[in-house]
Amino acid sequence: MSSFFGEINPPQRLLMGPGPINVHPRVLRAMGADMLGQFDPEMTDYMNQTMTLYRQVFMTQNRWTFLIDGSARAGIEAALTSLIEPGAKVLLIRSGRFGMLLGEIAERLGADIATIDLEWGQVATLSQIEAALAEHRPAVFAAIHGDTSTTTAQPLEGVGALCRKYGALSYVDATATLGACRYAQMSGRST
Amino acid sequence: MPVRTDEWEIDVISAGLQKCMGGPPGSAPITISDRAADFIFSRRKVESGIRRDDISDGPRPFIRSNYFDLSMVMDYWSEKRLNHHTEATSMLYAARECARLALEEGLEKRFERHVAAGKAMSEGLRALGLTLYGQDAYRMSNVTGVYIPEGIDGERVRARMRDEYQIEIGTAFGPLVGKIWRLGAMGYNAELHKVRLTLAALKAVLDSER
């Protein structure tokens, strides 16, 4: 028995949840452009341009700024898989679904996991983070910037410097915040 | 608090397109400091079928994934052009256009637009008599949690929002299941009129459910 389905024709729905959201029409048009050979000069030019553009979006001079093919989780998994050696000590903040995901991935990588466990929706203070870094001396520190499961953003000012002081490489997932996040209520800690 | 990689001195940050960047899911922008890249290259193990004289394996335990081996991915994105995976061409186009849009708008203006939309959402929800989840001081601008009022079936309200108004609002995970809805206003949708449409529809549905 054969099945035949209609053309993709979704309703005009307004996506006002935690994502995905409606895509800008210019982005949809760009996706309709034709393929290029993998190493054609036009293709590698587009790759280089994309690196330059994302350095600005990430507010960084990092040479190594590029794309991982896959959803946001592919970025998380690529980072953690490449940073965490089997048996390495890893320190995580867990205060929502996505902090727990970091732990889940680290566990699969055979990490020796230490955690700052907080009630969902709480944030870790700089002194809590420093105390945990000093106690556990992790090779890798990982946290979520904006955890959509709790609609809460973890302040990160000063965290990178602390990680360097204690010899840890630091990782942050900014899936929900890249391109936007400031605290909604414009408290004193907004920048 | 926008993402300020260098100011924060965070070594690796990854993201996605499907939220504030206004794109589809399927590409994850990533940025890596030189010190983290040096460490990752020390774990390099080049796939046997594409080995070449100018790229050698590192001394440390190799990365336990081929697809997610950032040393090979970086060698692909560098002038070495190591033939690792085939870059997802259409997603590259999408990611490039998302970044062009963000920079054309101006990052500061974009942050302000999200703050304005988030503020309108949280103030509007409070004006409906609802209670927000979480702490104001740490609330993300682009997604707002709100408690489902007592006596209201949260999933029924979401279904009615979708069926009667073609508006999607979010459910929740873990300990918050059945307790909060999550309403976003991000990327292409971080606009006051879209927030107001959402609030008006939510009010109409809640009024008729009570």
Coordinates of C-alpha atoms in Angstrom, one line a residue:
Chain A
M1 CA 0.0 0.0 0.0
S2 CA 1.5 3.3 -0.9
S3 CA 1.2 6.5 1.0
F4 CA 1.4 10.0 -0.4
F5 CA 1.6 13.1 1.8
G6 CA 0.9 16.7 1.0
E7 CA 3.5 19.4 0.6
I8 CA 4.8 20.9 3.9
N9 CA 2.3 23.7 4.7
P10 CA 2.3 24.6 8.4
P11 CA -0.2 27.1 9.9
Q12 CA 1.0 30.6 10.5
R13 CA 1.6 30.1 14.1
L14 CA 3.1 32.7 16.4
L15 CA 5.7 30.9 18.5
M16 CA 5.9 32.6 21.9
G17 CA 7.3 29.8 23.9
P18 CA 10.9 29.1 25.0
G19 CA 11.9 28.3 21.4
P20 CA 12.1 27.5 18.6
I21 CA 10.6 30.7 17.5
N22 CA 9.6 32.1 14.1
V23 CA 12.5 32.5 11.8
H24 CA 13.3 35.9 10.2
P25 CA 12.2 35.7 6.5
R26 CA 15.7 36.8 5.4
V27 CA 17.1 33.7 7.1
L28 CA 14.6 31.5 5.3
R29 CA 15.5 33.1 2.0
A30 CA 19.2 32.5 2.6
M31 CA 18.5 28.8 3.3
G32 CA 16.9 28.5 -0.1
A33 CA 20.2 29.4 -1.9
D34 CA 21.8 26.7 -4.0
M35 CA 24.5 24.2 -2.8
L36 CA 28.2 24.7 -3.4
G37 CA 31.1 22.2 -3.4
Q38 CA 32.5 21.7 0.1
F39 CA 35.9 23.3 -0.8
D40 CA 34.8 25.7 -3.5
P41 CA 36.3 29.1 -2.9
E42 CA 32.8 30.7 -2.5
M43 CA 31.9 28.1 0.2
T44 CA 35.2 28.6 2.2
D45 CA 34.7 32.3 1.8
Y46 CA 31.3 32.0 3.4
M47 CA 32.8 29.9 6.2
N48 CA 35.4 32.5 6.9
Q49 CA 32.9 35.3 6.8
T50 CA 30.7 33.4 9.2
M51 CA 33.7 33.1 11.6
T52 CA 34.2 36.9 11.4
L53 CA 30.5 37.6 12.0
Y54 CA 30.3 35.4 15.0
R55 CA 33.4 36.9 16.6
Q56 CA 31.3 40.1 16.8
V57 CA 28.2 38.4 18.0
F58 CA 30.2 36.6 20.8
M59 CA 32.1 39.8 21.5
T60 CA 35.4 38.0 21.2
Q61 CA 38.7 38.1 19.5
N62 CA 38.9 34.3 19.6
R63 CA 40.3 33.0 16.3
W64 CA 38.4 29.7 16.9
T65 CA 34.9 30.9 16.4
F66 CA 32.8 28.8 14.0
L67 CA 29.7 26.5 13.8
I68 CA 29.0 23.0 15.0
D69 CA 26.5 21.3 12.7
G70 CA 23.6 20.1 14.8
S71 CA 21.2 21.7 17.3
A72 CA 22.4 23.7 20.3
R73 CA 23.0 20.4 22.1
A74 CA 25.6 19.4 19.5
G75 CA 27.5 22.5 20.6
I76 CA 27.3 21.5 24.2
E77 CA 28.4 17.9 23.5
A78 CA 31.2 18.9 21.2
A79 CA 32.6 21.3 23.8
L80 CA 32.3 18.9 26.7
T81 CA 33.5 15.8 24.7
S82 CA 36.6 17.7 23.6
L83 CA 37.4 19.3 27.0
I84 CA 36.7 16.4 29.4
E85 CA 39.2 13.5 29.4
P86 CA 38.0 10.2 30.9
G87 CA 38.3 10.4 34.7
A88 CA 38.8 14.2 34.7
K89 CA 37.4 16.2 37.5
V90 CA 34.5 18.4 36.3
L91 CA 32.6 21.0 38.4
L92 CA 29.0 21.9 37.3
I93 CA 26.3 24.2 38.5
R94 CA 22.9 22.3 38.6
S95 CA 19.9 24.5 39.1
G96 CA 17.6 23.5 36.3
R97 CA 17.1 21.1 33.5
F98 CA 20.0 22.2 31.4
G99 CA 22.5 22.2 34.2
M100 CA 21.4 18.6 34.8
L101 CA 22.1 17.9 31.1
L102 CA 25.7 19.0 31.6
G103 CA 26.0 16.4 34.3
E104 CA 24.3 13.8 32.1
I105 CA 26.8 14.4 29.3
A106 CA 29.8 14.6 31.7
E107 CA 28.8 11.2 33.2
R108 CA 28.7 9.6 29.8
L109 CA 32.2 10.9 29.2
G110 CA 33.5 9.2 32.3
A111 CA 34.1 12.4 34.2
D112 CA 34.6 12.6 38.0
I113 CA 31.7 15.0 38.7
A114 CA 31.5 17.6 41.4
T115 CA 28.4 19.8 41.6
I116 CA 27.1 23.0 43.0
D117 CA 23.5 21.8 43.4
L118 CA 20.9 24.5 43.9
E119 CA 17.1 24.5 44.0
W120 CA 15.7 25.1 40.5
G121 CA 15.7 28.8 39.6
Q122 CA 18.5 29.7 42.1
V123 CA 21.9 31.2 40.9
A124 CA 25.3 30.4 42.3
T125 CA 27.2 33.3 43.9
L126 CA 30.8 34.1 43.0
S127 CA 31.9 33.0 46.5
Q128 CA 30.1 29.7 46.2
I129 CA 31.8 29.1 42.8
E130 CA 35.2 30.0 44.2
A131 CA 34.7 27.7 47.3
A132 CA 33.8 24.8 45.0
L133 CA 36.8 25.5 42.6
A134 CA 39.1 25.6 45.6
E135 CA 37.7 22.4 47.1
H136 CA 37.5 20.3 44.0
R137 CA 40.3 21.8 41.7
P138 CA 38.4 20.7 38.6
A139 CA 40.0 20.4 35.1
V140 CA 36.8 21.8 33.7
F141 CA 34.1 24.0 35.0
A142 CA 30.7 24.1 33.2
A143 CA 27.5 26.1 33.6
I144 CA 24.4 27.3 31.8
H145 CA 24.1 31.1 31.2
G146 CA 20.3 31.3 30.7
D147 CA 18.4 28.1 31.7
T148 CA 15.0 28.4 29.9
S149 CA 13.6 25.6 32.1
T150 CA 13.7 28.1 35.0
T151 CA 13.8 31.4 33.0
T152 CA 16.8 32.3 35.1
A153 CA 20.2 33.6 34.1
Q154 CA 23.4 32.8 36.0
P155 CA 25.7 35.9 36.5
L156 CA 29.1 35.1 34.9
E157 CA 31.1 38.3 35.6
G158 CA 34.3 37.1 37.3
V159 CA 33.7 33.4 36.8
G160 CA 36.2 33.0 34.0
A161 CA 39.0 34.7 36.0
L162 CA 38.3 32.4 39.0
C163 CA 38.5 29.4 36.8
R164 CA 41.9 30.5 35.5
K165 CA 43.1 31.2 39.0
Y166 CA 42.3 27.6 40.0
G167 CA 43.5 26.1 36.7
A168 CA 40.2 25.0 35.2
L169 CA 39.1 25.4 31.6
S170 CA 35.6 27.0 31.6
Y171 CA 32.6 26.2 29.5
V172 CA 29.3 28.1 29.3
D173 CA 26.2 27.2 27.3
A174 CA 24.6 30.4 25.9
T175 CA 22.0 28.8 23.7
A176 CA 19.1 30.8 25.1
T177 CA 21.0 34.1 25.5
L178 CA 23.3 34.6 22.5
G179 CA 22.1 37.7 20.7
A180 CA 20.0 39.1 23.5
C181 CA 20.0 38.4 27.2
R182 CA 19.9 41.2 29.7
Y183 CA 17.9 40.8 32.8
A184 CA 14.3 41.8 32.2
Q185 CA 14.1 44.1 35.2
M186 CA 17.3 46.1 34.6
S187 CA 18.7 45.6 38.1
G188 CA 22.0 47.1 39.2
R189 CA 23.9 44.1 37.9
S190 CA 22.8 44.5 34.3
T191 CA 25.5 45.6 31.9
Chain B
M1 CA 23.8 40.7 30.8
P2 CA 24.6 39.9 27.1
V3 CA 27.1 37.3 26.2
R4 CA 30.5 39.0 26.5
T5 CA 33.0 36.2 25.9
D6 CA 36.3 38.1 26.3
E7 CA 35.2 40.2 29.2
W8 CA 34.0 37.1 31.1
E9 CA 37.3 35.2 30.2
I10 CA 35.2 32.0 29.6
D11 CA 37.2 29.6 27.5
V12 CA 34.4 28.0 25.5
I13 CA 30.9 29.2 24.8
S14 CA 28.4 27.5 22.6
A15 CA 24.9 28.6 21.5
G16 CA 22.1 27.9 19.0
L17 CA 20.2 29.9 16.4
Q18 CA 16.6 29.0 17.5
K19 CA 16.2 31.5 20.3
C20 CA 17.5 35.1 20.3
M21 CA 19.4 34.7 17.0
G22 CA 16.1 34.4 15.2
G23 CA 17.0 31.3 13.2
P24 CA 16.0 27.7 12.9
P25 CA 17.5 24.9 15.1
G26 CA 20.3 23.0 13.5
S27 CA 23.5 25.0 13.9
A28 CA 25.5 25.7 17.0
P29 CA 27.9 28.7 17.0
I30 CA 30.9 28.1 19.2
T31 CA 33.8 30.2 20.3
I32 CA 37.0 28.8 21.9
S33 CA 39.9 30.6 23.5
D34 CA 43.5 29.9 22.4
R35 CA 44.3 28.2 25.7
A36 CA 41.3 25.9 25.4
A37 CA 42.2 25.3 21.7
D38 CA 45.7 24.3 22.6
F39 CA 44.4 21.8 25.1
I40 CA 41.9 20.4 22.5
F41 CA 44.7 20.1 19.9
S42 CA 46.7 18.1 22.5
R43 CA 43.9 15.5 22.3
R44 CA 43.9 15.4 18.5
K45 CA 43.5 12.1 16.7
V46 CA 43.2 12.4 12.9
E47 CA 40.9 9.9 11.3
S48 CA 42.9 7.3 9.5
G49 CA 41.4 7.8 6.1
I50 CA 42.3 11.5 5.9
R51 CA 45.7 11.5 7.6
R52 CA 48.3 13.9 6.2
D53 CA 51.9 14.8 7.0
D54 CA 51.1 18.3 8.2
I55 CA 48.6 17.3 10.9
S56 CA 49.8 15.1 13.8
D57 CA 48.1 13.5 16.7
G58 CA 48.4 15.0 20.1
P59 CA 50.1 13.5 23.2
R60 CA 47.0 13.5 25.5
P61 CA 44.1 10.9 25.6
F62 CA 42.2 11.3 22.4
I63 CA 38.7 12.8 22.1
R64 CA 36.1 10.0 22.4
S65 CA 33.9 11.1 19.5
N66 CA 34.7 11.5 15.8
Y67 CA 31.9 13.9 14.9
F68 CA 32.4 16.1 18.0
D69 CA 36.3 16.0 17.9
L70 CA 36.8 19.8 17.9
S71 CA 40.4 19.4 16.9
M72 CA 39.4 18.0 13.6
V73 CA 36.5 20.4 13.3
M74 CA 38.9 23.3 13.8
D75 CA 41.3 21.8 11.3
Y76 CA 38.4 21.8 8.8
W77 CA 37.5 25.5 9.6
S78 CA 41.2 26.6 9.3
E79 CA 43.3 27.0 6.2
K80 CA 44.2 23.4 6.6
R81 CA 40.7 22.5 5.4
L82 CA 40.9 19.0 6.8
N83 CA 38.1 17.0 5.1
H84 CA 36.2 16.1 8.3
H85 CA 32.4 16.3 8.0
T86 CA 30.6 18.0 5.1
E87 CA 29.5 21.4 6.4
A88 CA 25.7 21.8 6.5
T89 CA 25.5 24.3 3.7
S90 CA 22.0 25.6 4.2
M91 CA 22.5 25.9 7.9
L92 CA 25.8 27.9 7.3
Y93 CA 23.7 30.2 5.1
A94 CA 21.2 30.5 7.9
A95 CA 23.7 31.2 10.6
R96 CA 25.5 33.7 8.4
E97 CA 22.2 35.6 7.8
C98 CA 21.3 35.5 11.5
A99 CA 24.6 37.1 12.4
R100 CA 24.3 39.7 9.6
L101 CA 20.8 40.6 10.9
A102 CA 22.0 40.9 14.5
L103 CA 25.0 43.1 13.6
E104 CA 23.0 45.2 11.1
E105 CA 20.5 46.0 13.9
G106 CA 23.3 46.6 16.3
L107 CA 23.9 44.4 19.3
E108 CA 23.1 47.1 21.8
K109 CA 19.8 47.9 20.0
R110 CA 19.0 44.2 19.9
F111 CA 19.6 43.8 23.6
E112 CA 17.3 46.8 24.3
R113 CA 14.6 45.3 22.0
H114 CA 14.7 42.1 24.0
V115 CA 14.6 43.9 27.3
A116 CA 11.6 46.0 26.2
A117 CA 9.7 42.9 25.0
G118 CA 10.5 41.0 28.2
K119 CA 9.5 43.9 30.3
A120 CA 6.2 44.2 28.4
M121 CA 5.6 40.5 28.9
S122 CA 6.3 40.4 32.6
E123 CA 4.4 43.6 33.3
G124 CA 1.5 42.4 31.1
L125 CA 1.3 39.0 32.9
R126 CA 1.3 40.8 36.3
A127 CA -1.4 43.1 35.0
L128 CA -3.6 40.0 34.3
G129 CA -3.3 39.2 38.0
L130 CA -0.8 36.4 37.4
T131 CA 2.2 35.6 39.6
L132 CA 5.7 35.4 37.9
Y133 CA 8.0 32.5 38.7
G134 CA 11.6 33.2 39.7
Q135 CA 13.5 36.2 40.9
D136 CA 13.2 39.6 39.2
A137 CA 16.9 40.2 39.6
Y138 CA 17.9 37.1 37.7
R139 CA 15.0 36.8 35.3
M140 CA 16.0 36.4 31.6
S141 CA 14.6 39.1 29.3
N142 CA 13.6 36.7 26.6
V143 CA 11.6 34.0 28.4
T144 CA 9.2 34.5 31.4
G145 CA 7.8 31.9 33.7
V146 CA 4.4 32.5 35.1
Y147 CA 2.4 30.3 37.6
I148 CA -0.7 28.6 36.2
P149 CA -3.6 30.0 38.4
E150 CA -5.3 27.6 40.7
G151 CA -8.3 25.8 39.2
I152 CA -7.0 26.4 35.7
D153 CA -5.9 23.4 33.4
G154 CA -2.6 24.6 32.0
E155 CA -2.5 22.2 29.1
R156 CA -6.1 23.1 28.1
V157 CA -5.2 26.8 28.0
R158 CA -2.1 26.0 25.9
A159 CA -4.3 23.9 23.5
R160 CA -6.9 26.7 23.2
M161 CA -4.1 29.3 22.6
R162 CA -2.9 27.2 19.8
D163 CA -6.2 26.2 18.3
E164 CA -8.1 29.4 18.6
Y165 CA -5.3 32.0 18.3
Q166 CA -2.5 30.1 16.6
I167 CA -0.2 31.2 19.4
E168 CA 2.2 28.8 21.1
I169 CA 3.2 29.2 24.7
G170 CA 5.5 26.8 26.6
T171 CA 5.0 24.1 29.1
A172 CA 7.6 23.2 31.8
F173 CA 10.0 20.5 32.9
G174 CA 10.7 18.5 36.1
P175 CA 9.5 20.0 39.3
L176 CA 7.8 22.9 37.4
V177 CA 5.5 20.6 35.3
G178 CA 1.9 21.7 35.6
K179 CA 2.9 24.6 37.8
I180 CA 4.2 27.2 35.3
W181 CA 3.9 28.3 31.7
R182 CA 6.9 29.8 29.9
L183 CA 6.3 32.6 27.5
G184 CA 9.1 33.7 25.2
A185 CA 9.7 36.9 23.2
M186 CA 12.9 36.4 21.4
G187 CA 14.7 37.0 18.1
Y188 CA 12.2 37.8 15.4
N189 CA 9.4 37.6 18.0
A190 CA 10.8 40.1 20.5
E191 CA 8.4 42.7 19.4
L192 CA 5.8 44.6 21.5
H193 CA 2.9 43.9 19.1
K194 CA 3.6 40.1 19.3
V195 CA 3.8 40.3 23.1
R196 CA 0.5 42.3 23.2
L197 CA -1.3 39.8 20.9
T198 CA -0.1 37.0 23.2
L199 CA -1.3 38.7 26.3
A200 CA -4.6 39.6 24.8
A201 CA -5.2 36.0 23.7
L202 CA -4.2 34.6 27.1
K203 CA -6.5 37.0 28.8
A204 CA -9.4 36.0 26.6
V205 CA -8.8 32.3 27.2
L206 CA -8.3 32.7 30.9
D207 CA -11.5 34.9 31.2
S208 CA -13.6 32.2 29.5
E209 CA -12.0 29.4 31.6
R210 CA -12.8 31.0 34.9

